[in-house]
Each structure stands twice: as structure tokens, then as C-alpha cells.
PDB file of C-alpha atoms in Angstrom:
ATOM      1  CA  MET A   2     140.246 103.009 -32.480  1.00  0.00           C
ATOM      2  CA  SER A   3     141.175 105.526 -35.620  1.00  0.00           C
ATOM      3  CA  SER A   4     139.734 108.067 -32.607  1.00  0.00           C
ATOM      4  CA  GLU A   5     142.034 106.473 -29.577  1.00  0.00           C
ATOM      5  CA  ARG A   6     144.675 106.067 -31.823  1.00  0.00           C
ATOM      6  CA  SER A   7     143.841 110.410 -32.336  1.00  0.00           C
ATOM      7  CA  ILE A   8     143.361 110.373 -28.379  1.00  0.00           C
ATOM      8  CA  ARG A   9     147.235 108.664 -28.189  1.00  0.00           C
ATOM      9  CA  GLU A  10     148.440 110.212 -31.200  1.00  0.00           C
ATOM     10  CA  CYS A  11     147.342 114.276 -29.564  1.00  0.00           C
ATOM     11  CA  HIS A  12     148.166 112.830 -26.266  1.00  0.00           C
ATOM     12  CA  SER A  13     151.899 112.293 -27.440  1.00  0.00           C
ATOM     13  CA  LYS A  14     152.014 115.950 -29.175  1.00  0.00           C
ATOM     14  CA  HIS A  15     151.766 117.292 -26.099  1.00  0.00           C
ATOM     15  CA  ALA A  16     153.761 115.578 -22.929  1.00  0.00           C
ATOM     16  CA  PRO A  17     157.482 117.143 -23.929  1.00  0.00           C
ATOM     17  CA  ILE A  18     155.653 120.026 -23.354  1.00  0.00           C
ATOM     18  CA  PHE A  19     154.640 119.404 -19.978  1.00  0.00           C
ATOM     19  CA  GLY A  20     157.357 117.770 -19.815  1.00  0.00           C
ATOM     20  CA  ARG A  21     159.425 120.881 -20.655  1.00  0.00           C
ATOM     21  CA  VAL A  22     157.533 123.158 -19.228  1.00  0.00           C
ATOM     22  CA  LEU A  23     157.275 120.860 -15.503  1.00  0.00           C
ATOM     23  CA  ARG A  24     160.636 119.717 -15.504  1.00  0.00           C
ATOM     24  CA  PRO A  25     162.064 123.619 -14.494  1.00  0.00           C
ATOM     25  CA  VAL A  26     160.104 123.049 -11.144  1.00  0.00           C
ATOM     26  CA  ALA A  27     160.234 120.434 -10.356  1.00  0.00           C
ATOM     27  CA  TYR A  28     163.927 121.758 -10.606  1.00  0.00           C
ATOM     28  CA  LEU A  29     163.330 124.560  -8.531  1.00  0.00           C
ATOM     29  CA  LEU A  30     161.691 122.531  -6.036  1.00  0.00           C
ATOM     30  CA  GLY A  31     164.435 119.601  -5.755  1.00  0.00           C
ATOM     31  CA  VAL A  32     166.872 122.826  -5.044  1.00  0.00           C
ATOM     32  CA  ILE A  33     164.584 125.015  -2.656  1.00  0.00           C
ATOM     33  CA  LEU A  34     163.981 120.915  -0.707  1.00  0.00           C
ATOM     34  CA  ALA A  35     168.033 120.679  -0.811  1.00  0.00           C
ATOM     35  CA  GLU A  36     168.411 124.441   0.734  1.00  0.00           C
ATOM     36  CA  ARG A  37     166.344 123.880   2.867  1.00  0.00           C
ATOM     37  CA  ASP A  38     167.662 120.578   4.430  1.00  0.00           C
ATOM     38  CA  ARG A  39     171.473 122.313   4.727  1.00  0.00           C
ATOM     39  CA  THR A  40     170.349 125.566   6.365  1.00  0.00           C
ATOM     40  CA  GLN A  41     168.735 124.154   9.015  1.00  0.00           C
ATOM     41  CA  GLN A  42     171.094 124.482  11.529  1.00  0.00           C
ATOM     42  CA  ARG A  43     171.319 128.429  11.176  1.00  0.00           C
ATOM     43  CA  PHE A  44     170.710 131.132  13.730  1.00  0.00           C
ATOM     44  CA  ARG A  45     171.015 127.827  16.537  1.00  0.00           C
ATOM     45  CA  SER A  46     173.427 129.555  19.173  1.00  0.00           C
ATOM     46  CA  PHE A  47     173.580 131.151  22.035  1.00  0.00           C
ATOM     47  CA  GLY A  48     171.487 134.928  21.966  1.00  0.00           C
ATOM     48  CA  CYS A  49     171.174 134.893  18.098  1.00  0.00           C
ATOM     49  CA  TRP A  50     167.435 135.897  18.143  1.00  0.00           C
ATOM     50  CA  ARG A  51     168.239 138.342  19.930  1.00  0.00           C
ATOM     51  CA  ARG A  52     170.736 139.978  17.669  1.00  0.00           C
ATOM     52  CA  VAL A  53     168.665 139.244  15.064  1.00  0.00           C
ATOM     53  CA  LEU A  54     165.667 141.274  16.974  1.00  0.00           C
ATOM     54  CA  ALA A  55     167.885 144.100  17.386  1.00  0.00           C
ATOM     55  CA  LEU A  56     169.246 143.947  14.084  1.00  0.00           C
ATOM     56  CA  GLY A  57     165.251 144.214  12.912  1.00  0.00           C
ATOM     57  CA  VAL A  58     164.634 147.398  15.560  1.00  0.00           C
ATOM     58  CA  MET A  59     168.104 148.820  13.699  1.00  0.00           C
ATOM     59  CA  LEU A  60     166.333 148.770   9.975  1.00  0.00           C
ATOM     60  CA  ALA A  61     163.333 150.120  10.866  1.00  0.00           C
ATOM     61  CA  GLY A  62     164.472 152.772  12.841  1.00  0.00           C
ATOM     62  CA  LEU A  63     166.393 153.822  10.071  1.00  0.00           C
ATOM     63  CA  ALA A  64     163.857 154.099   7.887  1.00  0.00           C
ATOM     64  CA  GLY A  65     163.815 158.192  10.356  1.00  0.00           C
ATOM     65  CA  ILE A  66     166.651 158.845   8.716  1.00  0.00           C
ATOM     66  CA  PRO A  67     164.758 160.467   5.183  1.00  0.00           C
ATOM     67  CA  VAL A  68     163.028 162.407   7.464  1.00  0.00           C
ATOM     68  CA  VAL A  69     165.744 163.744   9.575  1.00  0.00           C
ATOM     69  CA  SER A  70     167.110 164.712   5.297  1.00  0.00           C
ATOM     70  CA  LEU A  71     163.827 165.967   4.443  1.00  0.00           C
ATOM     71  CA  VAL A  72     164.694 168.823   7.286  1.00  0.00           C
ATOM     72  CA  ILE A  73     167.611 169.286   6.450  1.00  0.00           C
ATOM     73  CA  TYR A  74     167.343 169.446   2.703  1.00  0.00           C
ATOM     74  CA  GLY A  75     164.549 172.487   3.293  1.00  0.00           C
ATOM     75  CA  VAL A  76     167.510 174.394   5.011  1.00  0.00           C
ATOM     76  CA  ASN A  77     170.664 174.175   2.612  1.00  0.00           C
ATOM     77  CA  GLY A  78     168.687 172.141  -0.292  1.00  0.00           C
ATOM     78  CA  SER A  79     170.417 169.080   0.063  1.00  0.00           C
ATOM     79  CA  TYR A  80     169.205 165.518  -0.250  1.00  0.00           C
ATOM     80  CA  PHE A  81     170.247 161.916   0.350  1.00  0.00           C
ATOM     81  CA  PRO A  82     167.040 159.822  -0.644  1.00  0.00           C
ATOM     82  CA  GLY A  83     169.647 156.683  -0.861  1.00  0.00           C
ATOM     83  CA  MET A  84     171.458 157.011   2.673  1.00  0.00           C
ATOM     84  CA  ALA A  85     168.879 154.745   4.777  1.00  0.00           C
ATOM     85  CA  SER A  86     169.482 151.955   2.052  1.00  0.00           C
ATOM     86  CA  ILE A  87     173.345 152.578   2.173  1.00  0.00           C
ATOM     87  CA  PHE A  88     173.976 152.406   5.993  1.00  0.00           C
ATOM     88  CA  GLY A  89     171.263 149.668   6.070  1.00  0.00           C
ATOM     89  CA  GLY A  90     172.605 147.458   4.220  1.00  0.00           C
ATOM     90  CA  PHE A  91     176.212 147.777   6.357  1.00  0.00           C
ATOM     91  CA  LEU A  92     174.387 147.293   9.303  1.00  0.00           C
ATOM     92  CA  GLN A  93     172.751 143.539   7.965  1.00  0.00           C
ATOM     93  CA  ALA A  94     175.922 142.661   6.360  1.00  0.00           C
ATOM     94  CA  LEU A  95     178.337 143.432   8.882  1.00  0.00           C
ATOM     95  CA  LEU A  96     175.515 141.737  11.587  1.00  0.00           C
ATOM     96  CA  ILE A  97     174.868 138.523   9.462  1.00  0.00           C
ATOM     97  CA  ILE A  98     178.172 137.978   9.835  1.00  0.00           C
ATOM     98  CA  ARG A  99     178.671 137.873  13.406  1.00  0.00           C
ATOM     99  CA  ILE A 100     176.282 136.209  14.660  1.00  0.00           C
ATOM    100  CA  ALA A 101     177.191 133.624  11.682  1.00  0.00           C
ATOM    101  CA  SER A 102     179.443 133.362  12.334  1.00  0.00           C
ATOM    102  CA  PRO A 103     181.897 131.064  11.833  1.00  0.00           C
ATOM    103  CA  ASP A 104     180.008 130.474   9.194  1.00  0.00           C
ATOM    104  CA  VAL A 105     179.153 132.534   6.000  1.00  0.00           C
ATOM    105  CA  TYR A 106     174.837 133.387   5.139  1.00  0.00           C
ATOM    106  CA  PRO A 107     175.173 134.674   1.864  1.00  0.00           C
ATOM    107  CA  ASP A 108     172.435 134.600   0.887  1.00  0.00           C
ATOM    108  CA  TRP A 109     171.271 137.505   3.423  1.00  0.00           C
ATOM    109  CA  ILE A 110     174.797 138.704   2.808  1.00  0.00           C
ATOM    110  CA  GLY A 111     173.835 139.510  -0.893  1.00  0.00           C
ATOM    111  CA  MET A 112     170.288 141.223   0.653  1.00  0.00           C
ATOM    112  CA  GLY A 113     172.697 144.214   2.496  1.00  0.00           C
ATOM    113  CA  VAL A 114     174.842 145.199  -0.696  1.00  0.00           C
ATOM    114  CA  ILE A 115     171.795 145.218  -2.449  1.00  0.00           C
ATOM    115  CA  ASP A 116     170.448 147.757  -0.737  1.00  0.00           C
ATOM    116  CA  ILE A 117     174.628 149.631  -0.591  1.00  0.00           C
ATOM    117  CA  LEU A 118     173.810 149.104  -4.435  1.00  0.00           C
ATOM    118  CA  ILE A 119     170.828 150.574  -4.273  1.00  0.00           C
ATOM    119  CA  GLY A 120     172.122 153.885  -2.084  1.00  0.00           C
ATOM    120  CA  VAL A 121     175.391 154.230  -4.261  1.00  0.00           C
ATOM    121  CA  VAL A 122     172.686 154.174  -7.263  1.00  0.00           C
ATOM    122  CA  LEU A 123     170.671 156.921  -6.026  1.00  0.00           C
ATOM    123  CA  LEU A 124     173.765 159.100  -4.774  1.00  0.00           C
ATOM    124  CA  PHE A 125     174.754 159.563  -8.414  1.00  0.00           C
ATOM    125  CA  ASP A 126     171.798 159.814  -9.628  1.00  0.00           C
ATOM    126  CA  PRO A 127     168.693 161.083  -6.744  1.00  0.00           C
ATOM    127  CA  GLY A 128     166.489 161.798  -9.297  1.00  0.00           C
ATOM    128  CA  LEU A 129     167.034 158.511 -11.797  1.00  0.00           C
ATOM    129  CA  SER A 130     167.339 160.531 -14.610  1.00  0.00           C
ATOM    130  CA  THR A 131     168.522 158.127 -17.035  1.00  0.00           C
ATOM    131  CA  CYS A 132     167.893 154.843 -18.407  1.00  0.00           C
ATOM    132  CA  TRP A 133     170.353 153.275 -16.661  1.00  0.00           C
ATOM    133  CA  SER A 134     169.433 154.853 -13.546  1.00  0.00           C
ATOM    134  CA  LEU A 135     166.458 153.744 -13.662  1.00  0.00           C
ATOM    135  CA  VAL A 136     167.385 150.084 -14.417  1.00  0.00           C
ATOM    136  CA  GLY A 137     169.523 149.978 -11.682  1.00  0.00           C
ATOM    137  CA  PHE A 138     167.460 150.291  -8.955  1.00  0.00           C
ATOM    138  CA  GLY A 139     165.120 148.203 -10.687  1.00  0.00           C
ATOM    139  CA  LEU A 140     166.913 145.472 -10.664  1.00  0.00           C
ATOM    140  CA  CYS A 141     167.869 145.749  -7.400  1.00  0.00           C
ATOM    141  CA  LEU A 142     165.284 146.948  -5.723  1.00  0.00           C
ATOM    142  CA  ALA A 143     163.451 143.484  -7.116  1.00  0.00           C
ATOM    143  CA  ALA A 144     166.769 141.502  -6.553  1.00  0.00           C
ATOM    144  CA  SER A 145     166.542 142.292  -2.845  1.00  0.00           C
ATOM    145  CA  ALA A 146     162.844 141.417  -2.657  1.00  0.00           C
ATOM    146  CA  LEU A 147     163.527 138.211  -4.517  1.00  0.00           C
ATOM    147  CA  VAL A 148     166.689 137.179  -2.096  1.00  0.00           C
ATOM    148  CA  ARG A 149     164.008 137.760   0.857  1.00  0.00           C
ATOM    149  CA  ILE A 150     161.486 134.936  -0.794  1.00  0.00           C
ATOM    150  CA  TRP A 151     164.221 132.913  -0.721  1.00  0.00           C
ATOM    151  CA  ILE A 152     165.182 132.845   1.442  1.00  0.00           C
ATOM    152  CA  GLY A 153     161.816 132.765   3.348  1.00  0.00           C
ATOM    153  CA  LEU A 154     161.454 130.111   1.364  1.00  0.00           C
ATOM    154  CA  THR A 155     164.473 127.890   1.387  1.00  0.00           C
ATOM    155  CA  PHE A 156     164.306 128.174   5.896  1.00  0.00           C
ATOM    156  CA  ARG A 157     161.898 125.888   7.170  1.00  0.00           C
ATOM    157  CA  GLU A 158     161.306 127.088  11.023  1.00  0.00           C
ATOM    158  CA  ALA A 159     160.622 130.783  13.178  1.00  0.00           C
ATOM    159  CA  GLY A 160     158.212 131.276  10.233  1.00  0.00           C
ATOM    160  CA  ALA A 161     160.475 132.481   7.958  1.00  0.00           C
ATOM    161  CA  PHE A 162     158.195 132.606   4.978  1.00  0.00           C
ATOM    162  CA  THR A 163     155.313 134.489   7.388  1.00  0.00           C
ATOM    163  CA  PHE A 164     157.937 137.429   8.040  1.00  0.00           C
ATOM    164  CA  ILE A 165     160.630 137.725   5.591  1.00  0.00           C
ATOM    165  CA  GLY A 166     159.233 136.097   2.035  1.00  0.00           C
ATOM    166  CA  SER A 167     156.027 138.098   2.488  1.00  0.00           C
ATOM    167  CA  SER A 168     158.550 141.636   3.407  1.00  0.00           C
ATOM    168  CA  GLY A 169     160.484 140.409  -0.452  1.00  0.00           C
ATOM    169  CA  LEU A 170     156.235 140.154  -1.653  1.00  0.00           C
ATOM    170  CA  VAL A 171     155.604 143.240  -0.421  1.00  0.00           C
ATOM    171  CA  GLY A 172     159.299 144.833  -2.089  1.00  0.00           C
ATOM    172  CA  LEU A 173     158.126 144.083  -5.576  1.00  0.00           C
ATOM    173  CA  PHE A 174     154.120 145.186  -4.541  1.00  0.00           C
ATOM    174  CA  LEU A 175     156.016 148.503  -3.077  1.00  0.00           C
ATOM    175  CA  LEU A 176     158.370 148.753  -6.569  1.00  0.00           C
ATOM    176  CA  ALA A 177     155.346 147.897  -8.794  1.00  0.00           C
ATOM    177  CA  TRP A 178     153.134 151.015  -7.741  1.00  0.00           C
ATOM    178  CA  PHE A 179     156.744 153.677  -8.586  1.00  0.00           C
ATOM    179  CA  LEU A 180     157.012 152.157 -11.888  1.00  0.00           C
ATOM    180  CA  VAL A 181     153.834 152.378 -12.876  1.00  0.00           C
ATOM    181  CA  VAL A 182     153.004 155.729 -11.140  1.00  0.00           C
ATOM    182  CA  LEU A 183     156.440 157.042 -12.581  1.00  0.00           C
ATOM    183  CA  LEU A 184     156.218 155.892 -16.579  1.00  0.00           C
ATOM    184  CA  SER A 185     152.569 156.700 -16.279  1.00  0.00           C
ATOM    185  CA  SER A 186     152.758 159.792 -14.375  1.00  0.00           C
ATOM    186  CA  ASP A 187     152.100 163.746 -16.913  1.00  0.00           C
ATOM    187  CA  ASP A 188     152.584 165.276 -13.379  1.00  0.00           C
ATOM    188  CA  VAL A 189     155.866 167.259 -14.377  1.00  0.00           C
ATOM    189  CA  ARG A 190     155.059 167.916  -9.931  1.00  0.00           C
ATOM    190  CA  LEU A 191     156.202 164.731  -9.292  1.00  0.00           C
ATOM    191  CA  ASP A 192     159.334 164.921  -7.512  1.00  0.00           C
ATOM    192  CA  VAL A 193     161.338 161.341  -8.238  1.00  0.00           C
ATOM    193  CA  PRO A 194     163.694 161.967  -5.694  1.00  0.00           C
ATOM    194  CA  ILE A 195     160.967 161.816  -3.099  1.00  0.00           C
ATOM    195  CA  ALA A 196     159.145 159.035  -4.028  1.00  0.00           C
ATOM    196  CA  THR A 197     161.675 156.851  -4.121  1.00  0.00           C
ATOM    197  CA  ASP A 198     163.011 157.560  -0.796  1.00  0.00           C
ATOM    198  CA  LEU A 199     159.626 157.227   0.379  1.00  0.00           C
ATOM    199  CA  VAL A 200     159.350 153.183  -1.866  1.00  0.00           C
ATOM    200  CA  LEU A 201     162.722 152.442   0.812  1.00  0.00           C
ATOM    201  CA  ARG A 202     161.343 154.416   3.758  1.00  0.00           C
ATOM    202  CA  ALA A 203     158.498 151.934   3.760  1.00  0.00           C
ATOM    203  CA  ASP A 204     160.503 148.797   2.283  1.00  0.00           C
ATOM    204  CA  LEU A 205     163.012 149.794   5.165  1.00  0.00           C
ATOM    205  CA  LEU A 206     161.075 149.778   7.008  1.00  0.00           C
ATOM    206  CA  LEU A 207     158.262 146.391   6.525  1.00  0.00           C
ATOM    207  CA  ARG A 208     161.683 144.710   7.198  1.00  0.00           C
ATOM    208  CA  GLY A 209     162.852 145.565   9.971  1.00  0.00           C
ATOM    209  CA  ALA A 210     158.865 144.588  11.166  1.00  0.00           C
ATOM    210  CA  ALA A 211     159.754 141.260   9.337  1.00  0.00           C
ATOM    211  CA  LEU A 212     163.137 140.554  11.387  1.00  0.00           C
ATOM    212  CA  ILE A 213     161.705 141.617  15.460  1.00  0.00           C
ATOM    213  CA  GLY A 214     158.921 138.757  14.079  1.00  0.00           C
ATOM    214  CA  PHE A 215     161.347 136.357  13.285  1.00  0.00           C
ATOM    215  CA  GLY A 216     163.954 137.261  15.313  1.00  0.00           C
ATOM    216  CA  LEU A 217     160.588 136.609  17.920  1.00  0.00           C
ATOM    217  CA  SER A 218     160.713 133.411  16.813  1.00  0.00           C
ATOM    218  CA  LEU A 219     163.514 131.895  17.237  1.00  0.00           C
ATOM    219  CA  ARG A 220     163.283 132.545  20.423  1.00  0.00           C
ATOM    220  CA  ASN A 221     162.281 128.859  19.895  1.00  0.00           C
ATOM    221  CA  ARG A 222     164.844 128.062  19.136  1.00  0.00           C
ATOM    222  CA  GLU A 223     167.434 127.793  21.187  1.00  0.00           C
ATOM    223  CA  PRO A 224     169.715 124.905  22.601  1.00  0.00           C
TER     224      PRO A 224
END
């Protein structure tokens, strides 16, 4: 009897702990499922997949802009690693507004706004020489990746997580790689603007490829 009582007491002590841990998880799952129901009518308009496909192609093309910048950098000494992010951010926001009209897709638009913020951070401090610039860059890139993961989880069709969500996971990996190299390297030859540019270029290229795949998958949803 005493052993049975001790087992019950132990279980009763741990139950509130498990409840506190599982309650936020259950709440998050509920929010995701509710958002899936709310967003199931997105990208239903005729020809929508073509616009998403075109957006992906343009974003992948913008990844080549830093190459041009590097060529110019060798000639006149000017270099701006955030240019592609700003252009890509405006492009995403404007085209998603056009695709969604008259509805609004705040998560998709937010993805473009975050890209603009990344470009603005690099506009003022391309070398991320201050703590605030590095923190701002890291938070913006992490937010961009998390928004893509959120989109992948909350849009149930067209392989959203396979394309958009996975690009968010890769974005988190690229950010972690960049921070590890930057914070652990003692190499004075490390060119931070170029390293930053490589991360943004890879992220933009992969996002463009993800949107191309997502757009092609949307063809099956046309009315």
C-alpha cells in the first residue's frame, strides 16, 4: 500500500509539470490547425500559379545582383551587399499584394518587409561592425526563416512545407553557419560584407527555387 501511495504521489507531482509543458504545445497546434482552415482558399484565382512562379524566377535572378556588385566593387571601391535584399523585399511585397488582392496575406507580405529591413541594416553597416547591427541582422534573418516555416505549416496544400517551409529551415542553417564562422574565426582576412552577401545570396536563391516549386504545385489547384 505504501509503495502504491508513493507512486501516486510521484505521478501527481509530475503531472502539473507535464501539463505546463504540453499546454503551450497543444495551444500552438490548435493555432496552426485553425490557420490552415483560414488560409485554405489562398492562391485560388486563375493564373495565380504563374505569378508565384514568376516571383520565384525573379528572386532567383536577383541573387545574381551581388555578382555584378562585386565586379563594380573591384573597379570603383563601392559595394552594397544588401541591395538584392531590398529589391527582393519590395518585389515580394508588391507582387503578393497583387496576387492576393482584394485579400491580404500578412505573413507573405511580412516576409518581404523583413528582407527590406535586412537591406537597411546592411546599408548603414555593411561590415556589421557594431553589436546592434549584428543583432539586427541575425534577428531579421531568423524572423524571415521562421515566417517561411510558419507559412509551410499553416498552408496545407501545394506542398507548402516541402518548398516554403524547407527554405526556412535552410535559412536558419545559413544563419547559424554565418554566426559560428563570424564569432569563432580569428582570421583578420575574413571579409564580413562578402560573407554576409554569400549568405543572403544563397538564401534568396533557395527561396526563389522554393517559390518556383510552390508555383508549379499550385497548378493543380486552379478552378
